[in-house]
mmCIF file of C-alpha atoms and ligand atoms in Angstrom:
data_model
loop_
_atom_site.group_PDB
_atom_site.id
_atom_site.type_symbol
_atom_site.label_atom_id
_atom_site.label_comp_id
_atom_site.label_asym_id
_atom_site.label_seq_id
_atom_site.Cartn_x
_atom_site.Cartn_y
_atom_site.Cartn_z
ATOM 1 C CA MET E 1491 199.222 61.457 135.808
ATOM 2 C CA GLY E 1492 197.606 59.370 133.102
ATOM 3 C CA ARG E 1493 193.778 58.926 132.797
ATOM 4 C CA GLY E 1494 192.772 56.460 135.473
ATOM 5 C CA LEU E 1495 196.028 54.524 135.122
ATOM 6 C CA GLN E 1496 197.574 53.344 138.348
ATOM 7 C CA PRO E 1497 201.187 53.558 138.218
ATOM 8 C CA LEU E 1498 203.725 52.306 141.012
ATOM 9 C CA PRO E 1499 205.131 54.851 143.159
ATOM 10 C CA PRO E 1500 208.971 55.188 141.375
ATOM 11 C CA ASP E 1501 210.695 54.789 144.770
ATOM 12 C CA ALA E 1502 208.583 51.824 145.932
ATOM 13 C CA PRO E 1503 210.627 48.804 146.397
ATOM 14 C CA HIS E 1504 209.710 46.231 143.570
ATOM 15 C CA PRO E 1505 210.482 42.720 144.122
ATOM 16 C CA ARG E 1506 210.749 40.647 140.802
ATOM 17 C CA PRO E 1507 207.257 38.880 140.061
ATOM 18 C CA ALA E 1508 207.509 35.066 139.868
ATOM 19 C CA ARG E 1509 207.941 34.218 136.066
ATOM 20 C CA CYS E 1510 204.278 33.410 135.611
ATOM 21 C CA GLU E 1511 202.290 35.340 138.078
ATOM 22 C CA GLY E 1512 199.817 37.998 137.041
ATOM 23 C CA ARG E 1513 201.067 41.450 137.297
ATOM 24 C CA ARG E 1514 200.120 44.698 138.552
ATOM 25 C CA TRP E 1515 199.210 47.047 135.727
ATOM 26 C CA GLN E 1516 202.161 49.275 134.804
ATOM 27 C CA GLY E 1517 200.269 51.418 132.212
ATOM 28 C CA LEU E 1518 199.910 51.043 128.419
ATOM 29 C CA GLY E 1519 202.235 53.766 127.921
ATOM 30 C CA ALA E 1520 202.599 57.386 127.685
ATOM 31 C CA HIS E 1521 199.012 58.502 128.566
ATOM 32 C CA GLY E 1522 198.468 62.243 128.782
ATOM 33 C CA GLN E 1523 201.091 63.124 126.354
ATOM 34 C CA PRO E 1524 200.373 64.878 123.302
ATOM 35 C CA HIS E 1525 200.742 62.318 120.365
ATOM 36 C CA LEU E 1526 201.865 63.363 116.837
ATOM 37 C CA ARG E 1527 201.881 60.615 114.263
ATOM 38 C CA PRO E 1528 205.153 59.907 113.334
ATOM 39 C CA ARG E 1529 205.824 59.658 109.859
ATOM 40 C CA ARG E 1530 206.397 56.297 108.533
ATOM 41 C CA GLY E 1531 209.716 55.318 108.417
ATOM 42 C CA GLU E 1532 211.140 57.729 110.787
ATOM 43 C CA SER E 1533 212.371 55.562 112.895
ATOM 44 C CA GLY E 1534 213.767 51.990 112.007
ATOM 45 C CA PRO E 1535 210.851 49.539 112.121
ATOM 46 C CA GLY E 1536 211.388 45.836 113.325
ATOM 47 C CA ARG E 1537 211.123 42.841 111.272
ATOM 48 C CA CYS E 1538 208.870 39.880 111.361
ATOM 49 C CA ARG E 1539 210.266 36.892 112.623
ATOM 50 C CA ASP E 1540 209.403 33.368 112.358
ATOM 51 C CA GLY E 1541 210.248 33.341 116.297
ATOM 52 C CA SER E 1542 212.939 31.078 117.299
ATOM 53 C CA HIS E 1543 215.377 33.602 119.324
ATOM 54 C CA ARG E 1544 213.892 35.458 122.220
ATOM 55 C CA GLU E 1545 214.040 33.527 125.459
ATOM 56 C CA GLY E 1546 210.902 33.213 127.421
ATOM 57 C CA THR E 1547 212.257 35.166 130.507
ATOM 58 C CA HIS E 1548 211.060 38.247 131.966
ATOM 59 C CA PRO E 1549 213.680 41.006 132.638
ATOM 60 C CA PRO E 1550 214.088 42.445 136.010
ATOM 61 C CA GLN E 1551 211.838 45.423 136.644
ATOM 62 C CA SER E 1552 214.845 47.781 136.710
ATOM 63 C CA ARG E 1553 215.136 51.273 138.382
ATOM 64 C CA SER E 1554 215.379 52.809 134.563
ATOM 65 C CA TYR E 1555 211.976 51.163 133.357
ATOM 66 C CA LEU E 1556 210.180 52.186 136.711
ATOM 67 C CA ALA E 1557 211.455 55.855 135.857
ATOM 68 C CA MET E 1558 210.395 55.729 132.156
ATOM 69 C CA THR E 1559 206.819 54.556 133.587
ATOM 70 C CA ALA E 1560 206.689 57.169 136.150
ATOM 71 C CA ASP E 1561 207.733 59.850 133.894
ATOM 72 C CA SER E 1562 205.549 59.012 130.962
ATOM 73 C CA MET E 1563 202.432 59.013 133.300
ATOM 74 C CA ASP E 1564 203.181 62.234 135.296
ATOM 75 C CA ALA E 1565 202.787 63.809 131.884
ATOM 76 C CA THR E 1566 199.684 66.239 132.388
ATOM 77 C CA VAL E 1567 198.780 67.356 128.826
ATOM 78 C CA PRO E 1568 195.492 65.574 128.202
ATOM 79 C CA SER E 1569 195.211 63.421 124.854
ATOM 80 C CA ARG E 1570 192.157 62.134 123.273
ATOM 81 C CA ARG E 1571 194.598 59.275 122.212
ATOM 82 C CA PRO E 1572 192.886 55.985 123.571
ATOM 83 C CA ALA E 1573 195.129 53.883 125.818
ATOM 84 C CA LEU E 1574 193.710 50.523 124.544
ATOM 85 C CA GLY E 1575 191.690 49.775 121.178
ATOM 86 C CA PHE E 1576 189.757 46.684 120.085
ATOM 87 C CA ILE E 1577 188.733 45.441 116.946
ATOM 88 C CA GLY E 1578 185.961 43.249 117.625
ATOM 89 C CA GLY E 1579 183.979 43.637 120.989
ATOM 90 C CA GLY E 1580 182.684 40.116 121.436
ATOM 91 C CA VAL E 1581 183.381 37.156 123.822
ATOM 92 C CA MET E 1582 186.876 37.805 124.317
ATOM 93 C CA ALA E 1583 187.008 41.532 124.288
ATOM 94 C CA GLU E 1584 184.770 41.644 126.784
ATOM 95 C CA ALA E 1585 186.635 39.278 128.992
ATOM 96 C CA LEU E 1586 189.547 41.732 128.433
ATOM 97 C CA ILE E 1587 187.811 44.870 129.219
ATOM 98 C CA GLY E 1588 186.097 43.695 132.250
ATOM 99 C CA ALA E 1589 189.754 42.274 133.447
ATOM 100 C CA VAL E 1590 191.434 45.666 132.544
ATOM 101 C CA THR E 1591 188.815 47.919 134.059
ATOM 102 C CA GLY E 1592 187.402 45.636 136.555
ATOM 103 C CA GLY E 1593 190.513 45.447 139.010
ATOM 104 C CA GLY E 1594 190.619 49.498 138.726
ATOM 105 C CA LEU E 1595 193.800 49.026 136.396
ATOM 106 C CA ALA E 1596 192.493 51.196 133.411
ATOM 107 C CA ALA E 1597 189.888 53.838 133.092
ATOM 108 C CA PRO E 1598 186.974 52.555 130.824
ATOM 109 C CA GLY E 1599 187.317 55.868 129.351
ATOM 110 C CA THR E 1600 190.686 55.254 128.051
ATOM 111 C CA LEU E 1601 189.401 52.233 126.124
ATOM 112 C CA LEU E 1602 187.902 52.511 122.532
ATOM 113 C CA VAL E 1603 186.316 49.457 120.957
ATOM 114 C CA GLY E 1604 185.632 48.872 117.290
ATOM 115 C CA GLU E 1605 182.791 46.838 116.613
ATOM 116 C CA VAL E 1606 180.757 46.130 113.678
ATOM 117 C CA ASP E 1607 177.278 44.899 115.639
ATOM 118 C CA GLU E 1608 175.473 47.903 117.102
ATOM 119 C CA GLU E 1609 173.747 46.265 119.869
ATOM 120 C CA ARG E 1610 177.274 44.968 120.912
ATOM 121 C CA ARG E 1611 178.547 48.323 121.009
ATOM 122 C CA ARG E 1612 175.417 49.298 123.228
ATOM 123 C CA VAL E 1613 175.972 46.539 125.738
ATOM 124 C CA LEU E 1614 179.537 47.202 126.124
ATOM 125 C CA ARG E 1615 179.240 51.139 126.319
ATOM 126 C CA GLU E 1616 176.510 50.436 128.961
ATOM 127 C CA GLN E 1617 177.938 47.543 131.063
ATOM 128 C CA TYR E 1618 181.506 48.937 131.162
ATOM 129 C CA GLY E 1619 181.234 52.484 130.010
ATOM 130 C CA VAL E 1620 183.977 52.170 127.335
ATOM 131 C CA GLU E 1621 183.959 54.220 124.213
ATOM 132 C CA VAL E 1622 182.867 52.372 121.409
ATOM 133 C CA THR E 1623 182.868 53.041 117.665
ATOM 134 C CA ALA E 1624 181.845 51.309 114.225
ATOM 135 C CA ASP E 1625 185.098 52.782 112.977
ATOM 136 C CA ASN E 1626 188.140 50.498 113.427
ATOM 137 C CA LEU E 1627 190.634 52.842 112.138
ATOM 138 C CA ALA E 1628 189.645 54.910 115.361
ATOM 139 C CA ALA E 1629 190.146 52.024 117.635
ATOM 140 C CA ALA E 1630 193.117 51.236 116.049
ATOM 141 C CA ASP E 1631 194.544 54.609 116.838
ATOM 142 C CA ALA E 1632 195.315 53.334 120.304
ATOM 143 C CA GLU E 1633 198.738 52.917 121.671
ATOM 144 C CA LEU E 1634 198.133 49.182 122.286
ATOM 145 C CA VAL E 1635 195.370 47.771 120.038
ATOM 146 C CA VAL E 1636 193.780 43.958 120.454
ATOM 147 C CA LEU E 1637 192.853 42.328 117.291
ATOM 148 C CA ALA E 1638 189.668 40.368 118.719
ATOM 149 C CA VAL E 1639 187.883 39.252 115.582
ATOM 150 C CA LYS E 1640 187.284 35.697 114.515
ATOM 151 C CA PRO E 1641 189.722 34.334 112.192
ATOM 152 C CA GLN E 1642 187.134 34.595 109.223
ATOM 153 C CA HIS E 1643 186.979 38.052 109.738
ATOM 154 C CA LEU E 1644 190.803 38.946 109.948
ATOM 155 C CA GLY E 1645 191.105 39.749 106.217
ATOM 156 C CA VAL E 1646 188.397 42.487 106.183
ATOM 157 C CA VAL E 1647 190.449 43.665 109.443
ATOM 158 C CA LEU E 1648 193.993 43.658 107.681
ATOM 159 C CA GLN E 1649 192.436 45.342 104.499
ATOM 160 C CA GLN E 1650 191.095 48.192 106.704
ATOM 161 C CA LEU E 1651 194.140 48.691 108.898
ATOM 162 C CA ARG E 1652 197.063 47.944 106.419
ATOM 163 C CA GLY E 1653 199.633 50.536 106.525
ATOM 164 C CA GLN E 1654 197.316 52.833 108.857
ATOM 165 C CA LEU E 1655 198.821 52.302 112.368
ATOM 166 C CA ARG E 1656 201.000 54.757 113.933
ATOM 167 C CA GLU E 1657 204.686 53.913 114.258
ATOM 168 C CA ASP E 1658 204.637 53.153 118.092
ATOM 169 C CA THR E 1659 201.396 51.301 118.075
ATOM 170 C CA ILE E 1660 201.381 47.696 119.934
ATOM 171 C CA VAL E 1661 199.085 45.185 118.026
ATOM 172 C CA VAL E 1662 198.178 42.460 120.283
ATOM 173 C CA SER E 1663 196.098 39.487 118.415
ATOM 174 C CA ILE E 1664 194.413 36.933 120.213
ATOM 175 C CA ILE E 1665 192.764 35.557 116.877
ATOM 176 C CA ALA E 1666 193.579 31.430 116.661
ATOM 177 C CA GLY E 1667 196.159 30.390 113.953
ATOM 178 C CA ALA E 1668 196.888 33.805 112.861
ATOM 179 C CA ARG E 1669 200.827 34.115 112.271
ATOM 180 C CA LEU E 1670 202.932 36.985 113.147
ATOM 181 C CA GLN E 1671 204.271 37.114 109.756
ATOM 182 C CA THR E 1672 200.898 37.088 108.234
ATOM 183 C CA LEU E 1673 199.713 40.141 110.699
ATOM 184 C CA CYS E 1674 202.772 41.956 110.278
ATOM 185 C CA GLU E 1675 202.650 41.662 106.390
ATOM 186 C CA GLY E 1676 199.124 42.166 106.371
ATOM 187 C CA LEU E 1677 199.235 45.408 108.579
ATOM 188 C CA GLU E 1678 202.669 46.376 107.322
ATOM 189 C CA HIS E 1679 203.539 46.774 110.616
ATOM 190 C CA PRO E 1680 206.399 45.495 112.647
ATOM 191 C CA LEU E 1681 205.079 45.687 116.256
ATOM 192 C CA VAL E 1682 202.872 42.594 116.716
ATOM 193 C CA VAL E 1683 202.226 40.169 119.468
ATOM 194 C CA ARG E 1684 200.630 37.023 118.956
ATOM 195 C CA ALA E 1685 198.618 35.646 122.051
ATOM 196 C CA MET E 1686 196.352 32.795 123.049
ATOM 197 C CA PRO E 1687 194.100 33.699 126.222
ATOM 198 C CA ASN E 1688 191.110 32.120 127.458
ATOM 199 C CA THR E 1689 187.635 32.877 128.932
ATOM 200 C CA PRO E 1690 188.644 32.617 132.442
ATOM 201 C CA ALA E 1691 190.374 36.237 131.850
ATOM 202 C CA ARG E 1692 186.897 37.248 132.888
ATOM 203 C CA VAL E 1693 187.755 36.826 136.315
ATOM 204 C CA ARG E 1694 191.565 37.423 136.074
ATOM 205 C CA LYS E 1695 192.657 33.571 135.815
ATOM 206 C CA ALA E 1696 193.488 33.472 132.305
ATOM 207 C CA ALA E 1697 196.336 31.383 131.251
ATOM 208 C CA THR E 1698 198.069 33.437 128.467
ATOM 209 C CA PHE E 1699 200.958 32.144 125.948
ATOM 210 C CA TRP E 1700 201.974 34.927 123.793
ATOM 211 C CA ILE E 1701 205.307 35.568 121.406
ATOM 212 C CA PRO E 1702 206.011 39.014 120.157
ATOM 213 C CA SER E 1703 207.517 40.065 116.807
ATOM 214 C CA ALA E 1704 211.187 40.775 116.920
ATOM 215 C CA GLY E 1705 210.084 44.759 116.324
ATOM 216 C CA LEU E 1706 209.153 45.297 119.871
ATOM 217 C CA SER E 1707 211.238 47.151 122.317
ATOM 218 C CA GLU E 1708 211.938 46.334 125.853
ATOM 219 C CA PRO E 1709 209.478 49.061 126.870
ATOM 220 C CA ALA E 1710 207.233 47.876 124.633
ATOM 221 C CA LEU E 1711 207.261 44.244 125.843
ATOM 222 C CA VAL E 1712 206.891 45.570 129.335
ATOM 223 C CA ARG E 1713 203.304 47.239 128.434
ATOM 224 C CA VAL E 1714 202.215 43.684 126.768
ATOM 225 C CA ARG E 1715 203.287 41.774 130.065
ATOM 226 C CA SER E 1716 200.913 44.541 131.819
ATOM 227 C CA LEU E 1717 198.055 43.859 129.909
ATOM 228 C CA LEU E 1718 198.149 40.106 129.639
ATOM 229 C CA GLY E 1719 199.259 39.978 133.271
ATOM 230 C CA ALA E 1720 196.244 41.704 134.075
ATOM 231 C CA LEU E 1721 194.422 38.493 132.794
ATOM 232 C CA GLY E 1722 195.747 36.131 135.342
ATOM 233 C CA THR E 1723 199.121 34.162 134.257
ATOM 234 C CA GLU E 1724 201.113 35.117 131.382
ATOM 235 C CA VAL E 1725 203.661 32.956 129.507
ATOM 236 C CA GLU E 1726 205.969 34.255 126.925
ATOM 237 C CA VAL E 1727 207.156 31.494 124.979
ATOM 238 C CA ALA E 1728 210.287 31.103 122.964
ATOM 239 C CA ASP E 1729 208.779 30.171 119.619
ATOM 240 C CA GLU E 1730 205.511 30.576 117.983
ATOM 241 C CA ALA E 1731 204.704 26.674 117.695
ATOM 242 C CA GLY E 1732 204.470 27.242 121.576
ATOM 243 C CA VAL E 1733 201.311 29.653 121.068
ATOM 244 C CA GLU E 1734 200.004 27.186 118.576
ATOM 245 C CA MET E 1735 200.378 24.257 121.094
ATOM 246 C CA ALA E 1736 198.598 26.229 123.691
ATOM 247 C CA THR E 1737 196.060 27.112 121.129
ATOM 248 C CA GLY E 1738 195.378 23.267 121.363
ATOM 249 C CA LEU E 1739 195.317 23.213 125.149
ATOM 250 C CA ALA E 1740 194.944 26.209 127.133
ATOM 251 C CA GLY E 1741 192.665 28.004 124.499
ATOM 252 C CA PRO E 1742 189.949 25.410 124.304
ATOM 253 C CA MET E 1743 190.377 24.120 127.819
ATOM 254 C CA PRO E 1744 187.678 25.974 129.596
ATOM 255 C CA ALA E 1745 185.299 24.534 127.242
ATOM 256 C CA PHE E 1746 186.627 20.968 127.742
ATOM 257 C CA VAL E 1747 186.096 21.659 131.450
ATOM 258 C CA TYR E 1748 182.714 22.501 131.067
ATOM 259 C CA PHE E 1749 181.842 19.756 128.936
ATOM 260 C CA LEU E 1750 183.237 17.301 131.590
ATOM 261 C CA ILE E 1751 180.978 19.107 134.460
ATOM 262 C CA GLU E 1752 177.913 18.729 132.175
ATOM 263 C CA ALA E 1753 178.598 15.221 131.683
ATOM 264 C CA PHE E 1754 179.369 14.417 135.428
ATOM 265 C CA ILE E 1755 176.358 16.329 136.425
ATOM 266 C CA ASP E 1756 174.096 14.618 134.063
ATOM 267 C CA ALA E 1757 175.527 11.068 135.567
ATOM 268 C CA GLY E 1758 174.796 12.237 139.134
ATOM 269 C CA VAL E 1759 171.166 12.892 137.886
ATOM 270 C CA ALA E 1760 171.023 9.490 136.027
ATOM 271 C CA LEU E 1761 171.958 7.921 139.243
ATOM 272 C CA GLY E 1762 169.076 9.867 141.144
ATOM 273 C CA LEU E 1763 170.658 12.961 142.824
ATOM 274 C CA PRO E 1764 168.530 15.935 142.420
ATOM 275 C CA ARG E 1765 170.235 18.227 139.806
ATOM 276 C CA ASP E 1766 170.908 20.970 142.402
ATOM 277 C CA GLN E 1767 172.844 18.396 144.371
ATOM 278 C CA ALA E 1768 174.615 16.664 141.446
ATOM 279 C CA THR E 1769 175.831 20.417 140.234
ATOM 280 C CA LEU E 1770 177.102 20.754 143.618
ATOM 281 C CA ALA E 1771 178.683 17.466 143.804
ATOM 282 C CA THR E 1772 180.645 18.067 140.457
ATOM 283 C CA VAL E 1773 181.586 21.644 140.822
ATOM 284 C CA GLU E 1774 182.736 21.991 144.488
ATOM 285 C CA SER E 1775 184.592 18.559 144.227
ATOM 286 C CA MET E 1776 186.345 19.891 141.091
ATOM 287 C CA ARG E 1777 187.089 23.194 142.672
ATOM 288 C CA GLY E 1778 188.376 21.565 145.690
ATOM 289 C CA SER E 1779 190.370 19.150 143.425
ATOM 290 C CA LEU E 1780 192.065 22.119 142.046
ATOM 291 C CA GLU E 1781 192.669 24.081 144.884
ATOM 292 C CA LEU E 1782 194.499 20.755 146.435
ATOM 293 C CA LEU E 1783 196.789 20.410 143.438
ATOM 294 C CA HIS E 1784 197.313 24.129 143.289
ATOM 295 C CA ARG E 1785 198.286 24.041 147.058
ATOM 296 C CA SER E 1786 200.267 20.749 147.712
ATOM 297 C CA GLN E 1787 203.628 20.018 146.000
ATOM 298 C CA GLU E 1788 202.417 16.753 144.898
ATOM 299 C CA SER E 1789 201.705 15.714 141.336
ATOM 300 C CA PRO E 1790 198.141 14.963 139.719
ATOM 301 C CA ALA E 1791 199.103 11.215 139.511
ATOM 302 C CA ALA E 1792 199.945 11.388 142.916
ATOM 303 C CA LEU E 1793 196.997 12.885 144.443
ATOM 304 C CA ARG E 1794 194.715 10.897 141.645
ATOM 305 C CA LYS E 1795 196.095 7.564 143.681
ATOM 306 C CA GLN E 1796 195.572 9.013 147.254
ATOM 307 C CA VAL E 1797 191.693 8.479 146.094
ATOM 308 C CA THR E 1798 192.088 5.425 144.284
ATOM 309 C CA SER E 1799 192.205 2.556 147.058
ATOM 310 C CA PRO E 1800 193.306 -0.819 145.749
ATOM 311 C CA GLY E 1801 190.339 -2.852 145.032
ATOM 312 C CA GLY E 1802 188.397 0.208 145.892
ATOM 313 C CA ALA E 1803 185.570 1.693 144.441
ATOM 314 C CA THR E 1804 187.193 4.950 142.485
ATOM 315 C CA LEU E 1805 189.268 2.168 140.917
ATOM 316 C CA ALA E 1806 186.258 0.611 139.126
ATOM 317 C CA GLY E 1807 185.345 3.911 137.613
ATOM 318 C CA LEU E 1808 188.912 4.735 136.335
ATOM 319 C CA LYS E 1809 188.904 1.246 134.657
ATOM 320 C CA VAL E 1810 185.970 2.336 132.829
ATOM 321 C CA PHE E 1811 187.569 5.550 131.680
ATOM 322 C CA GLU E 1812 190.569 3.582 130.566
ATOM 323 C CA SER E 1813 188.854 0.515 128.542
ATOM 324 C CA ALA E 1814 186.915 3.475 126.944
ATOM 325 C CA GLY E 1815 190.159 5.201 125.812
ATOM 326 C CA VAL E 1816 189.223 8.324 127.373
ATOM 327 C CA ARG E 1817 193.107 9.612 127.386
ATOM 328 C CA ASP E 1818 193.168 8.599 123.980
ATOM 329 C CA ALA E 1819 190.168 10.612 123.283
ATOM 330 C CA MET E 1820 191.668 13.842 125.022
ATOM 331 C CA ASP E 1821 195.032 13.329 123.125
ATOM 332 C CA ALA E 1822 192.792 13.322 119.905
ATOM 333 C CA ALA E 1823 190.628 16.430 120.973
ATOM 334 C CA VAL E 1824 193.775 18.876 121.751
ATOM 335 C CA ARG E 1825 195.482 17.410 118.465
ATOM 336 C CA ALA E 1826 192.053 18.412 116.414
ATOM 337 C CA VAL E 1827 191.899 21.569 118.145
ATOM 338 C CA HIS E 1828 195.619 22.663 117.161
ATOM 339 C CA ALA E 1829 195.356 21.109 113.820
ATOM 340 C CA ARG E 1830 191.897 23.121 113.068
ATOM 341 C CA ALA E 1831 193.625 26.501 114.796
ATOM 342 C CA GLN E 1832 196.431 26.272 112.083
ATOM 343 C CA GLU E 1833 193.984 25.636 109.492
ATOM 344 C CA LEU E 1834 192.203 28.794 110.465
ATOM 345 C CA GLY E 1835 195.216 30.273 110.119
ATOM 346 C CA ARG E 1836 195.577 29.354 106.409
ATOM 347 C CA LEU E 1837 192.262 30.675 105.584
ATOM 348 C CA PRO E 1838 192.397 33.101 102.474
ATOM 349 C CA LEU E 1839 192.537 36.632 103.873
ATOM 350 C CA ALA E 1840 190.022 37.770 101.458
ATOM 351 C CA PRO E 1841 186.444 38.289 102.696
ATOM 352 C CA LEU E 1842 184.339 35.376 102.325
ATOM 353 C CA GLU E 1843 181.242 34.869 101.159
ATOM 354 C CA PRO E 1844 178.288 34.526 103.640
ATOM 355 C CA GLY E 1845 178.019 30.670 104.713
ATOM 356 C CA LYS E 1846 181.403 29.816 103.488
ATOM 357 C CA GLU E 1847 183.238 30.191 106.970
ATOM 358 C CA GLY E 1848 183.541 26.713 107.615
HETATM 359 N N1 NDP B 352 186.270 32.667 122.532
HETATM 360 C C1 NDP B 352 187.463 31.677 123.117
HETATM 361 O O1 NDP B 352 187.423 31.106 124.211
HETATM 362 C C2 NDP B 352 188.662 32.326 122.499
HETATM 363 C C3 NDP B 352 188.858 33.102 121.308
HETATM 364 N N2 NDP B 352 190.079 33.540 120.936
HETATM 365 C C4 NDP B 352 190.289 34.252 119.651
HETATM 366 O O2 NDP B 352 189.667 35.776 119.715
HETATM 367 C C5 NDP B 352 188.969 35.952 118.682
HETATM 368 C C6 NDP B 352 187.530 36.555 118.958
HETATM 369 O O3 NDP B 352 186.909 35.483 119.631
HETATM 370 P P1 NDP B 352 185.370 35.715 120.391
HETATM 371 O O4 NDP B 352 185.616 36.865 121.014
HETATM 372 O O5 NDP B 352 185.138 34.326 120.580
HETATM 373 O O6 NDP B 352 184.674 36.108 119.038
HETATM 374 P P2 NDP B 352 183.171 36.793 119.096
HETATM 375 O O7 NDP B 352 182.392 36.451 117.407
HETATM 376 O O8 NDP B 352 182.472 36.764 120.284
HETATM 377 O O9 NDP B 352 183.613 38.321 118.801
HETATM 378 C C7 NDP B 352 184.129 38.892 117.691
HETATM 379 C C8 NDP B 352 183.137 40.302 117.438
HETATM 380 O O10 NDP B 352 184.101 40.673 116.290
HETATM 381 C C9 NDP B 352 182.765 41.550 115.739
HETATM 382 N N3 NDP B 352 183.367 41.699 114.299
HETATM 383 C C10 NDP B 352 183.314 41.035 113.041
HETATM 384 N N4 NDP B 352 183.990 41.668 112.032
HETATM 385 C C11 NDP B 352 184.543 42.942 112.424
HETATM 386 C C12 NDP B 352 185.134 43.712 112.069
HETATM 387 N N5 NDP B 352 185.293 43.815 110.578
HETATM 388 N N6 NDP B 352 185.351 44.749 112.624
HETATM 389 C C13 NDP B 352 184.982 45.061 113.895
HETATM 390 N N7 NDP B 352 184.307 43.990 114.785
HETATM 391 C C14 NDP B 352 183.874 42.844 113.763
HETATM 392 C C15 NDP B 352 181.744 40.534 115.407
HETATM 393 O O11 NDP B 352 180.406 41.154 115.292
HETATM 394 P P3 NDP B 352 179.641 39.721 114.355
HETATM 395 O O12 NDP B 352 179.187 38.896 115.453
HETATM 396 O O13 NDP B 352 178.338 40.836 114.226
HETATM 397 O O14 NDP B 352 180.298 39.080 113.220
HETATM 398 C C16 NDP B 352 181.883 40.051 117.071
HETATM 399 O O15 NDP B 352 181.097 40.858 118.005
HETATM 400 C C17 NDP B 352 188.833 34.792 117.643
HETATM 401 O O16 NDP B 352 189.763 35.063 117.051
HETATM 402 C C18 NDP B 352 189.318 33.646 118.649
HETATM 403 O O17 NDP B 352 189.946 32.688 118.049
HETATM 404 C C19 NDP B 352 191.211 33.384 121.697
HETATM 405 C C20 NDP B 352 190.993 32.895 122.828
HETATM 406 C C21 NDP B 352 190.091 31.904 123.366
HETATM 407 O O1 LIG B 353 187.028 27.981 119.303
HETATM 408 C C1 LIG B 353 187.971 28.552 119.120
HETATM 409 O O2 LIG B 353 188.284 28.957 117.447
HETATM 410 C C2 LIG B 353 188.616 29.602 119.747
HETATM 411 C C3 LIG B 353 190.488 29.275 120.015
HETATM 412 C C4 LIG B 353 190.406 28.846 121.554
HETATM 413 C C5 LIG B 353 189.300 28.891 122.002
HETATM 414 N N1 LIG B 353 188.281 29.258 121.130
#
C-alpha cells in the first residue's frame, strides 16, 4: 500500500458522489512504485487548449478506475518520489497541506514543499511534519505539483521548471490570472490544471473552480478531483472563463465576508454593545443564516423577505443599503477583482525589480 494514503477497498460499493461534494481521497497516484523518469517525447504529450470542449461532468467511479487505484496503491516497492509537491509554501499552500494531511488523507512525509523563505520552511516542517526544501526542482519531482506562488513570482518559477518536469507529472496552478496556455508553454508541459480555491480550504470548506488542459487522461483527472475534493467542494468548469469569473467571486469571498463582519461588529459597538457581544451577534447570526440557507430549499431572496416585515424595522436598514448603492458596490468589487486577476495574468514573466510588483 502507498505511504499513508487511504485507498478505498476495491470491492466496496461506490455510489456516485454528488457533482460538487467533497470527495474522499483516492490517492495521488502510484505511490510506492519505482519511478524511472520517462524520456521526454516517449509518449505523446497532450496539447494546451483554450478551454472550450470539456463538459463539466464527473465520470462515474467505474470498477476499472477503482481497480487501477487499488493496484497502484498495493505496490510495495518504496519510492522517494513525493506524492504531492508545492512550489511556494505560503498561506494557500498551508491551507492545502492542512486539508490534505489533517483529514489523514495523505501522510505528511509524502509531501515536499519548495519554499524560498527559511522561516516558512521551518514553520511548515514543525507544524505539519511535511518535508521542505529550498530546491523547487526537488519539489517539482512529485507526482502532482501545486504552483502556489504569487503571480509576480510565476516567471521565476517557470524559468526554473521549464522542461524539467517528468512526463507524467500533473501540475495544478492556483495562481490568480495565470492562463493554461501560459503555464503549458512556460513549463513546456501539457498536463496542467488551472484552479481557483479559497482560504476555507483550511477547514476543508473551500469552493474550488478548475479546468484541466486537454492533455490530462481520465486517471489524471480523477487524481486532481481527489486533491481538490479534499479541500471542500470542487467544480470542473467548461471553459477557462469560468475559472476567471470564479476568481472574481469565490477567490476573494472570504475577504469580502470578513470585511462585512468587521463592519457589522463596529456598527454594533457604535450602538453601544460590548465588542464581544457585537461579535457574537454578528458571527452567530451569519453562521445561522448560512446554515438556514444551506438546509432549506428557499432562495436567499425568499429568506430575506421572511425577515423583512412590511413597514417593520429591517426594511429601514435594507433601504439604507439600497440608497447607498451597496448592490452596485458589490458588483463593482467583483468586477474589479476579475479585472485585476486578468491583469496579473498579463504581467511580464521575467523577474520584476523589487518594488515594481504593482
Ligand atoms: N490567498 C488567497 O486567498 C488565495 C490565493 N490564491 C493564489 O495562490 C497563490 C499563493 O497565494 P498566497 O498563498 O496567498 O501567497 P503567499 O505569499 O502567502 O505564498 C507564496 C509563498 O511562495 C514563496 N515564494 C516566492 N517565490 C518563490 C519561489 N521562487 N519559489 C518558492 N517559493 C517562493 C513566498 O515567499 P516570500 O513571501 O518570501 O516571497 C511565499 O512564502 C497566489 O498566486 C494567489 O493568486 C488563490 C486563491 C486564494
Ligand atoms: O488577492 C489575490 O490576488 C488572491 C486571488 C484570490 C484571492 N486572493
